[in-house]
Amino acid sequence: MVRRVAVIGAGVGGLASIKCCLEEGLEPTCFERSEDIGGVWRYTDSMDDTRISVYCSVITNTSKEMSCFSDFPFPEDFPNYLPHSLLLEYFRMYTRHFDLLRHIRFKTAALSVRKRPDFATSGQWEVVTETNGVRESHVFDAVMVCTGHYQEPYLPLDSFPGIGTRFKGQYLHSQEYKDVEAFRGKRVLVVGIGNTGGDVSVELSHVADKVFLSARSNTWVISRVSKHGFPFDMVSTTRFNHFLDWLIPSALTRRIRFWKFNSWFNHANYGLASTKSSKFKVIVNEELPFCLLSGTVVLKPNVKEFTESSVVFEDGTTEENIDVVLFATGYIFPFPFLEESVRSLIDDNRSLYKRIFLPQLEKPTLAIIGLVQLTGSIMVGSEMQARWVTGIFAGWNKLPPPSRMMADVLKKKPPVKRNPSERENLKMSFIGYTDEIAASAGVKPSVLRLLLTDPRLALAIFFGPCTPYQYRLVGRGAWSGARDAILTQWQRTLKPLRTRVVDEDSDRSSGWCWMCLLALPVALTAGLLLSKHPKLGCRPWAGLQL
């Protein structure tokens, strides 16, 4: 029987795990090596701090309604996309509201997590921690690892001949980037066109002499702002779009998606992406197209080699007098504190059942929280994982036999191992994955049942944004405020925008009512199909946009 649970890390996943443990009557102890909560979202300008944090100017890529904890909405006056300071304040509010601080031991590093000699029968773990130089050994019934993706910088210098031998300029990983001051007036090469690479390139373009952005993959760029001014993820991440994504053949879905991407600007003209490519990534950046259009950022292909002061690209072109190379090449997650016999089983997150459990363990008392890659908010995915996991620890939820779990892992695991910079291609559908875990935990809402009992709520769930509150309507942990939170989510979205009142068309609300009435047959049909296909829409790239 699991009672005492070790939670490693007090970031998003750790806070959610502590709360979920308490809700299930478990006894969590969280070990956080730094002096505060927040994980990577707690910004520090210290270059000596080995802790990985966001850079100063970062803004969330997912909106507040799509990113909140499922029973704790953001304050309505918070902006829809948040700087790190406001997101950290929200974490503090959550921590105070649910009284989580007393379960966290700060400045305490987890040095090792090892199976006890009787693990095959007890499932227990020995956890060795260190606080101010003093080591301590603990025994726990289960362990929830909440250290996330951003553990150690991935810096593949061997793939860039000359960078460590001939090149005389400075090079660094994006982990070391804090603000623009050190790059003022310099010629900078940014390697990697993920979200970080795009953000940093745009920011540096305001002060650097020239910024070059090296990309080796096809990349589609989208904006946080939808065509009508609403947050993009609230418009695109809906169960209706998810249903269409399953219903329409994948080749046609991809063509529609590319057409949508190109409706903002033609990506081929900018050298970013081609509709003929089957491999691609999607990044969020409103300013990058203008920087490319104005020449303050110049897009280049993959790097071939470095000389003393220049860089040669694979297309044969050369850029001279490069002062700084900034590698935005991602991170790896080595889990150094786990014993080797366990760590060797985690070659990547796709070796885990549901991206959480190791099927090879005799007892399922080790859970990896927040390692999943989703097309939506990792905060929501981490909380859902924690709810399911603590339900298993408490005995309410059950796992299938190890053989079935291993078969599921092998079925979903891709044949080729990819490096961290290519993980974008393997993102899973936000709705598909979250629904899958929610169904296992018994908290997935039924659109069909709601159509019969609460049609207004059913329509909001099916055609509106798939906000986290949907997973608090039924099952263990149901929240009495979930229905109201869903029906008022657009009010909280508009509240911070309406700082100046203008006349509004009064006919819009009646038009919405007519549209909802006309949509009833569609929702009913979809509800029937969804009930017959519980694994609907689990293609890795599903749910981005239609």
C-alpha positions as CSV (number, residue, x, y, z in Angstrom):
1,M,0.0,0.0,0.0
2,V,1.5,3.3,-1.1
3,R,1.5,6.0,1.6
4,R,4.7,8.1,1.6
5,V,5.5,9.6,-1.8
6,A,8.7,11.5,-2.7
7,V,8.2,14.3,-5.2
8,I,11.3,15.5,-6.9
9,G,11.1,19.1,-8.1
10,A,8.8,22.0,-7.2
11,G,8.0,23.3,-10.6
12,V,4.7,22.9,-12.4
13,G,4.6,19.1,-12.2
14,G,5.8,19.0,-8.7
15,L,3.2,21.4,-7.3
16,A,0.4,19.5,-9.1
17,S,1.8,16.2,-7.8
18,I,1.9,17.4,-4.2
19,K,-1.8,18.6,-4.4
20,C,-2.9,15.4,-6.1
21,C,-1.2,13.3,-3.4
22,L,-3.0,15.3,-0.7
23,E,-6.3,14.8,-2.4
24,E,-5.8,11.0,-2.5
25,G,-4.8,10.9,1.2
26,L,-1.1,10.3,0.5
27,E,1.8,11.8,2.3
28,P,4.0,13.8,-0.1
29,T,7.5,15.2,0.6
30,C,8.8,17.4,-2.2
31,F,12.6,17.9,-2.6
32,E,13.5,21.2,-4.4
33,R,17.2,21.9,-4.8
34,S,16.7,25.7,-5.1
35,E,15.2,28.1,-2.6
36,D,11.8,28.6,-4.2
37,I,9.1,27.1,-6.4
38,G,8.5,27.6,-10.1
39,G,11.1,25.5,-11.8
40,V,12.3,27.0,-15.1
41,W,9.7,29.7,-14.9
42,R,11.5,31.4,-12.0
43,Y,13.8,33.7,-13.8
44,T,17.3,34.4,-12.5
45,D,19.9,36.7,-14.1
46,S,22.7,35.0,-12.3
47,M,25.3,33.4,-14.7
48,D,26.7,31.3,-11.8
49,D,23.4,29.5,-11.1
50,T,23.4,26.1,-12.7
51,R,19.6,26.0,-12.4
52,I,18.0,26.4,-15.9
53,S,15.5,29.2,-16.1
54,V,13.7,31.2,-18.8
55,Y,15.2,34.3,-20.3
56,C,14.0,37.7,-19.1
57,S,11.6,38.6,-22.0
58,V,9.9,35.3,-22.4
59,I,6.1,35.2,-22.8
60,T,4.0,32.0,-22.7
61,N,3.0,30.4,-25.9
62,T,-0.2,29.0,-24.6
63,S,-3.0,31.3,-23.2
64,K,-4.1,31.5,-19.6
65,E,-7.4,29.7,-20.1
66,M,-5.7,26.8,-21.8
67,S,-2.8,26.6,-19.3
68,C,-4.3,26.9,-15.9
69,F,-4.6,24.2,-13.3
70,S,-8.0,22.6,-13.8
71,D,-9.7,23.8,-10.6
72,F,-7.8,27.1,-10.2
73,P,-8.4,29.6,-13.0
74,F,-6.1,32.5,-13.5
75,P,-7.3,35.9,-12.2
76,E,-9.6,37.5,-14.8
77,D,-7.5,40.6,-15.0
78,F,-4.3,38.7,-15.9
79,P,-3.3,39.1,-19.6
80,N,-4.0,36.1,-21.9
81,Y,-0.3,35.5,-22.5
82,L,1.8,35.9,-19.5
83,P,5.4,37.0,-18.7
84,H,7.3,34.8,-16.4
85,S,6.7,37.1,-13.4
86,L,2.9,36.8,-13.6
87,L,3.1,33.1,-14.2
88,L,5.3,32.7,-11.1
89,E,2.8,34.8,-9.1
90,Y,0.0,32.4,-10.2
91,F,2.1,29.5,-8.9
92,R,2.4,31.2,-5.6
93,M,-1.3,31.8,-5.4
94,Y,-2.0,28.2,-6.2
95,T,0.6,27.1,-3.6
96,R,-0.9,29.3,-0.9
97,H,-4.5,28.4,-1.7
98,F,-3.9,24.6,-1.4
99,D,-1.3,25.0,1.4
100,L,1.5,23.2,-0.4
101,L,4.6,24.9,1.0
102,R,4.7,22.9,4.2
103,H,5.3,19.8,2.1
104,I,8.3,21.2,0.3
105,R,11.9,21.0,1.5
106,F,13.9,23.7,-0.2
107,K,17.6,23.8,-0.9
108,T,17.5,20.0,-0.8
109,A,18.9,18.1,-3.8
110,A,18.0,14.5,-4.5
111,L,21.3,12.7,-5.0
112,S,20.1,9.2,-5.6
113,V,16.9,7.2,-6.0
114,R,17.5,3.5,-5.7
115,K,15.3,0.4,-5.4
116,R,15.2,-1.1,-1.9
117,P,16.5,-4.7,-1.7
118,D,13.0,-6.0,-1.3
119,F,11.6,-3.8,-4.1
120,A,10.0,-6.8,-5.9
121,T,7.6,-7.2,-3.0
122,S,7.5,-3.8,-1.4
123,G,8.0,-1.4,-4.3
124,Q,9.9,0.9,-2.0
125,W,12.7,3.3,-2.9
126,E,15.6,4.7,-1.0
127,V,16.1,8.4,-1.6
128,V,19.3,10.1,-0.5
129,T,19.1,13.9,-0.3
130,E,21.6,16.7,0.6
131,T,20.8,19.9,2.5
132,N,23.5,22.4,3.2
133,G,26.1,19.7,2.9
134,V,24.3,17.2,5.1
135,R,23.2,14.0,3.6
136,E,20.1,12.1,4.7
137,S,18.5,8.8,3.6
138,H,14.7,8.3,3.4
139,V,12.5,5.4,2.5
140,F,9.4,6.1,0.3
141,D,6.6,3.9,-1.0
142,A,6.6,5.7,-4.4
143,V,8.5,8.4,-6.2
144,M,7.2,11.1,-8.7
145,V,10.0,12.6,-10.7
146,C,8.9,16.1,-11.7
147,T,12.2,17.6,-13.2
148,G,10.7,18.0,-16.7
149,H,12.4,18.4,-20.1
150,Y,14.9,21.1,-19.3
151,Q,17.6,19.3,-17.2
152,E,20.8,19.6,-19.1
153,P,21.7,21.6,-22.3
154,Y,22.1,19.7,-25.5
155,L,25.2,21.1,-27.2
156,P,26.3,18.8,-30.1
157,L,29.6,20.5,-30.9
158,D,30.8,17.4,-32.9
159,S,28.2,18.2,-35.5
160,F,29.8,21.6,-36.2
161,P,33.4,21.2,-37.4
162,G,35.7,23.9,-36.3
163,I,33.5,25.4,-33.5
164,G,35.8,24.3,-30.7
165,T,39.1,24.4,-32.6
166,R,39.3,27.1,-35.3
167,F,36.5,29.5,-34.4
168,K,37.9,32.5,-32.4
169,G,34.6,34.0,-31.4
170,Q,32.3,33.2,-28.5
171,Y,29.8,30.4,-28.5
172,L,27.2,29.5,-25.9
173,H,24.0,27.6,-25.3
174,S,20.7,29.4,-25.1
175,Q,20.6,28.3,-21.4
176,E,23.1,31.1,-20.8
177,Y,21.1,33.7,-22.6
178,K,19.5,36.2,-20.2
179,D,19.1,39.5,-22.2
180,V,20.4,41.4,-25.2
181,E,23.1,43.6,-23.6
182,A,26.0,41.3,-24.2
183,F,25.2,41.1,-27.9
184,R,24.9,44.8,-28.7
185,G,26.5,45.8,-32.0
186,K,27.7,42.2,-32.7
187,R,27.2,39.9,-35.6
188,V,25.3,36.9,-34.2
189,L,24.6,33.4,-35.5
190,V,21.7,31.6,-33.8
191,V,21.7,27.8,-34.5
192,G,18.2,26.2,-34.2
193,I,14.8,27.5,-35.1
194,G,12.6,26.2,-32.3
195,N,10.6,28.6,-30.2
196,T,13.7,29.7,-28.3
197,G,15.7,30.2,-31.4
198,G,13.0,32.3,-33.0
199,D,12.4,34.4,-29.9
200,V,16.1,35.1,-29.3
201,S,16.7,36.0,-32.9
202,V,13.9,38.5,-32.9
203,E,15.1,40.0,-29.6
204,L,18.7,40.2,-30.7
205,S,17.8,41.9,-34.0
206,H,16.9,45.1,-32.1
207,V,20.5,45.6,-30.8
208,A,22.8,43.4,-32.8
209,D,24.6,44.5,-35.9
210,K,23.2,41.5,-37.8
211,V,21.5,38.3,-36.8
212,F,21.7,35.1,-38.9
213,L,19.3,32.2,-38.0
214,S,20.4,28.7,-39.1
215,A,17.6,26.2,-39.7
216,R,17.8,22.6,-41.0
217,S,14.2,21.7,-40.8
218,N,11.0,22.9,-42.4
219,T,9.3,25.3,-39.9
220,W,5.9,26.8,-40.0
221,V,5.4,30.0,-38.0
222,I,2.1,30.8,-36.3
223,S,0.9,33.7,-34.3
224,R,-0.6,33.7,-30.8
225,V,-3.3,36.0,-32.1
226,S,-6.0,34.4,-34.2
227,K,-7.7,36.1,-37.2
228,H,-10.4,37.6,-35.0
229,G,-8.0,38.7,-32.2
230,F,-8.7,35.8,-29.8
231,P,-5.9,33.6,-28.5
232,F,-4.9,31.2,-31.2
233,D,-5.0,28.1,-29.0
234,M,-8.5,28.8,-27.8
235,V,-9.8,29.0,-31.3
236,S,-7.9,26.0,-32.7
237,T,-7.8,23.5,-29.8
238,T,-11.4,22.4,-29.8
239,R,-13.1,19.0,-29.8
240,F,-14.8,19.9,-33.0
241,N,-11.5,20.5,-34.8
242,H,-10.1,17.3,-33.2
243,F,-13.1,15.4,-34.5
244,L,-12.6,16.8,-38.0
245,D,-8.9,15.9,-37.8
246,W,-9.9,12.3,-37.2
247,L,-12.7,12.3,-39.8
248,I,-10.8,13.8,-42.7
249,P,-8.1,11.8,-44.4
250,S,-4.6,12.7,-43.0
251,A,-3.3,13.8,-46.4
252,L,-6.2,16.3,-46.9
253,T,-5.9,17.4,-43.3
254,R,-2.2,18.3,-43.9
255,R,-3.0,20.2,-47.0
256,I,-5.7,22.2,-45.2
257,R,-3.2,22.9,-42.4
258,F,-0.5,24.1,-44.7
259,W,-3.0,26.3,-46.5
260,K,-3.9,27.8,-43.2
261,F,-0.3,28.4,-42.3
262,N,0.4,30.1,-45.7
263,S,-2.7,32.3,-45.4
264,W,-0.7,34.5,-43.1
265,F,2.4,34.6,-45.3
266,N,3.9,32.3,-47.9
267,H,6.5,30.3,-46.0
268,A,8.3,29.1,-49.1
269,N,9.0,32.7,-50.1
270,Y,10.8,33.2,-46.8
271,G,12.7,29.9,-47.0
272,L,11.0,28.5,-44.0
273,A,8.9,25.6,-45.2
274,S,7.5,23.8,-48.2
275,T,4.1,22.1,-48.5
276,K,5.9,19.1,-50.1
277,S,7.7,18.2,-46.9
278,S,6.3,15.5,-44.6
279,K,8.6,16.5,-41.7
280,F,8.1,19.8,-40.1
281,K,7.9,21.7,-36.9
282,V,5.6,24.6,-35.8
283,I,6.8,27.5,-33.8
284,V,4.9,30.5,-32.3
285,N,6.4,33.9,-33.2
286,E,4.5,37.0,-34.3
287,E,7.6,39.1,-35.1
288,L,9.9,36.7,-36.9
289,P,8.2,37.2,-40.4
290,F,8.7,41.0,-40.1
291,C,12.3,40.6,-39.1
292,L,12.9,38.4,-42.1
293,L,11.0,40.8,-44.3
294,S,13.1,43.8,-43.0
295,G,16.4,42.0,-43.1
296,T,17.2,42.4,-39.5
297,V,17.2,38.5,-39.3
298,V,18.6,36.5,-42.2
299,L,17.6,32.9,-42.5
300,K,20.3,30.4,-43.5
301,P,20.5,26.7,-44.0
302,N,22.3,24.2,-41.8
303,V,25.9,24.9,-40.8
304,K,28.7,23.0,-42.6
305,E,31.7,24.3,-40.7
306,F,33.3,27.2,-38.9
307,T,36.6,29.0,-39.7
308,E,38.4,31.5,-37.4
309,S,35.8,34.2,-37.9
310,S,33.2,33.0,-40.4
311,V,30.7,30.3,-40.9
312,V,30.2,28.1,-44.0
313,F,26.7,26.8,-44.7
314,E,25.7,23.7,-46.5
315,D,24.5,25.6,-49.6
316,G,28.1,26.9,-50.0
317,T,27.5,30.5,-48.8
318,T,29.7,32.1,-46.2
319,E,29.0,34.8,-43.6
320,E,32.1,36.6,-42.4
321,N,33.0,38.3,-39.1
322,I,30.8,36.3,-36.8
323,D,31.3,37.4,-33.2
324,V,28.9,35.1,-31.3
325,V,27.3,31.8,-32.0
326,L,24.2,31.0,-29.8
327,F,23.1,27.3,-29.9
328,A,19.3,26.9,-29.4
329,T,19.6,23.2,-29.7
330,G,17.4,22.0,-26.9
331,Y,17.9,19.9,-23.8
332,I,18.4,16.4,-22.6
333,F,17.0,14.7,-19.5
334,P,19.6,12.2,-18.1
335,F,18.0,11.8,-14.6
336,P,21.4,11.5,-12.9
337,F,19.9,10.7,-9.5
338,L,18.2,7.5,-10.7
339,E,20.1,4.3,-10.4
340,E,21.7,3.0,-13.6
341,S,19.5,-0.1,-13.9
342,V,16.4,2.3,-14.0
343,R,18.0,5.2,-15.9
344,S,19.1,2.9,-18.7
345,L,15.5,2.0,-19.4
346,I,14.6,5.6,-20.1
347,D,16.2,6.2,-23.5
348,D,13.5,8.8,-24.2
349,N,10.0,9.5,-23.1
350,R,8.6,7.0,-25.7
351,S,10.0,4.1,-23.6
352,L,7.4,4.9,-20.9
353,Y,3.9,3.6,-20.8
354,K,1.6,6.6,-21.4
355,R,4.9,8.6,-21.2
356,I,4.8,8.0,-17.4
357,F,5.6,4.4,-16.2
358,L,8.4,2.0,-16.9
359,P,6.7,-1.4,-17.7
360,Q,9.9,-3.3,-16.8
361,L,9.7,-2.5,-13.0
362,E,8.3,-5.2,-10.8
363,K,6.1,-2.6,-9.0
364,P,4.7,0.6,-10.7
365,T,5.9,2.9,-7.9
366,L,8.0,5.3,-10.1
367,A,6.3,7.9,-12.2
368,I,7.9,10.4,-14.6
369,I,5.7,13.5,-14.6
370,G,5.8,16.2,-17.3
371,L,8.1,14.6,-19.8
372,V,5.4,14.4,-22.5
373,Q,5.5,16.6,-25.6
374,L,2.1,18.1,-26.4
375,T,0.7,20.5,-29.0
376,G,-0.8,22.4,-26.1
377,S,0.1,23.3,-22.5
378,I,2.4,21.0,-20.6
379,M,1.0,22.3,-17.4
380,V,-2.4,20.7,-18.1
381,G,-0.8,17.5,-19.3
382,S,1.4,17.3,-16.1
383,E,-1.6,17.8,-13.8
384,M,-3.6,15.2,-15.6
385,Q,-0.7,12.7,-15.3
386,A,-0.4,13.5,-11.6
387,R,-4.1,12.9,-11.0
388,W,-4.0,9.5,-12.7
389,V,-0.7,8.5,-11.1
390,T,-1.8,9.3,-7.5
391,G,-5.1,7.5,-8.2
392,I,-3.0,4.4,-9.0
393,F,-0.9,4.8,-5.9
394,A,-4.0,5.2,-3.8
395,G,-5.6,2.0,-5.3
396,W,-8.4,3.7,-7.2
397,N,-7.0,3.3,-10.7
398,K,-5.4,0.1,-12.1
399,L,-2.6,-0.4,-14.6
400,P,-2.8,-3.3,-17.1
401,P,-0.3,-6.2,-16.8
402,P,3.3,-5.4,-17.7
403,S,3.1,-7.4,-20.9
404,R,0.3,-5.2,-22.2
405,M,2.1,-2.1,-21.2
406,M,5.2,-3.1,-23.0
407,A,3.3,-4.1,-26.1
408,D,1.7,-0.6,-26.0
409,V,5.1,1.1,-25.7
410,L,6.6,-0.9,-28.6
411,K,3.6,-0.2,-30.8
412,K,3.9,3.6,-30.3
413,K,7.7,3.9,-30.3
414,P,9.1,5.2,-33.6
415,P,11.8,3.0,-35.3
416,V,14.4,5.8,-35.4
417,K,15.9,7.5,-32.3
418,R,15.9,11.3,-32.7
419,N,18.0,14.0,-31.1
420,P,16.4,16.6,-28.9
421,S,16.2,19.2,-31.7
422,E,13.9,17.0,-33.6
423,R,11.4,16.2,-30.8
424,E,9.0,18.8,-32.2
425,N,8.1,16.2,-34.9
426,L,6.9,13.8,-32.2
427,K,4.5,16.1,-30.3
428,M,1.3,14.4,-29.4
429,S,-2.2,15.8,-29.8
430,F,-3.1,17.8,-26.7
431,I,-6.7,16.7,-26.7
432,G,-5.9,13.1,-27.8
433,Y,-3.3,12.5,-25.0
434,T,-5.1,14.4,-22.2
435,D,-8.4,12.6,-23.1
436,E,-6.5,9.2,-23.0
437,I,-5.1,9.8,-19.5
438,A,-8.4,11.3,-18.3
439,A,-10.3,8.2,-19.5
440,S,-7.9,6.0,-17.6
441,A,-8.5,8.2,-14.5
442,G,-12.3,8.2,-15.0
443,V,-12.5,11.9,-15.4
444,K,-13.1,12.4,-19.1
445,P,-16.4,14.2,-19.9
446,S,-19.0,12.6,-22.1
447,V,-20.2,15.0,-24.8
448,L,-23.1,12.7,-25.6
449,R,-24.4,12.4,-22.1
450,L,-24.1,16.2,-21.6
451,L,-26.1,16.8,-24.8
452,L,-29.0,15.0,-23.1
453,T,-28.6,16.5,-19.7
454,D,-27.0,19.9,-20.2
455,P,-27.0,20.9,-23.9
456,R,-25.6,24.4,-23.3
457,L,-22.5,23.0,-21.6
458,A,-22.2,20.2,-24.2
459,L,-22.0,22.7,-27.0
460,A,-19.4,24.8,-25.1
461,I,-17.3,21.8,-24.6
462,F,-17.5,20.5,-28.1
463,F,-17.3,23.7,-30.1
464,G,-15.4,25.8,-27.6
465,P,-11.8,25.6,-26.5
466,C,-10.8,22.4,-24.7
467,T,-9.9,24.2,-21.4
468,P,-8.7,22.2,-18.4
469,Y,-12.0,22.7,-16.5
470,Q,-13.6,20.1,-18.7
471,Y,-11.7,17.4,-16.7
472,R,-13.2,18.5,-13.4
473,L,-16.9,17.9,-14.4
474,V,-17.0,14.2,-13.5
475,G,-15.2,11.5,-11.5
476,R,-12.8,11.8,-8.6
477,G,-11.7,15.3,-7.9
478,A,-14.8,16.8,-9.6
479,W,-15.0,20.6,-8.9
480,S,-18.3,22.3,-8.4
481,G,-17.1,25.4,-10.2
482,A,-16.1,23.6,-13.4
483,R,-19.3,24.3,-15.3
484,D,-19.3,28.0,-14.5
485,A,-15.6,28.2,-15.3
486,I,-16.3,26.8,-18.8
487,L,-19.3,29.0,-19.5
488,T,-17.4,32.2,-18.4
489,Q,-14.0,31.4,-20.0
490,W,-14.5,34.0,-22.8
491,Q,-15.4,36.7,-20.3
492,R,-12.0,36.1,-18.5
493,T,-10.4,36.2,-21.9
494,L,-11.8,39.6,-22.8
495,K,-11.6,41.2,-19.4
496,P,-8.0,42.3,-19.6
497,L,-8.6,43.7,-23.1
498,R,-11.5,45.9,-22.4
499,T,-9.6,48.7,-20.7
500,R,-11.4,51.1,-23.1
501,V,-15.1,50.6,-23.9
502,V,-16.4,51.0,-27.4
503,D,-19.8,50.3,-29.0
504,E,-20.4,46.7,-29.8
505,D,-22.7,45.0,-32.3
506,S,-25.7,43.6,-30.2
507,D,-26.7,41.1,-32.9
508,R,-23.6,39.0,-32.4
509,S,-24.9,37.2,-29.3
510,S,-28.2,36.2,-31.1
511,G,-26.1,34.9,-34.0
512,W,-24.1,32.7,-31.7
513,C,-27.3,31.2,-30.3
514,W,-28.6,30.4,-33.8
515,M,-25.3,28.8,-34.6
516,C,-25.4,26.7,-31.5
517,L,-28.9,25.4,-32.4
518,L,-27.8,24.5,-35.9
519,A,-24.7,22.7,-34.5
520,L,-26.7,20.4,-32.3
521,P,-27.1,17.6,-34.9
522,V,-23.3,17.8,-35.6
523,A,-22.5,17.5,-32.0
524,L,-24.9,14.6,-31.5
525,T,-23.4,12.7,-34.4
526,A,-19.8,13.4,-33.2
527,G,-20.7,12.3,-29.7
528,L,-21.9,8.9,-31.0
529,L,-18.8,8.4,-33.0
530,L,-16.6,9.5,-30.1
531,S,-18.2,7.0,-27.8
532,K,-17.5,4.2,-30.3
533,H,-13.9,5.3,-30.9
534,P,-12.3,6.1,-27.5
535,K,-8.8,6.4,-29.0
536,L,-9.9,9.0,-31.6
537,G,-7.3,11.4,-32.9
538,C,-4.1,10.1,-31.4
539,R,-1.9,10.9,-34.4
540,P,1.3,12.5,-33.1
541,W,0.7,15.8,-34.8
542,A,-3.1,15.9,-34.5
543,G,-4.9,18.9,-33.0
544,L,-2.6,21.7,-34.1
545,Q,-5.2,23.6,-36.2
546,L,-8.0,23.3,-38.7
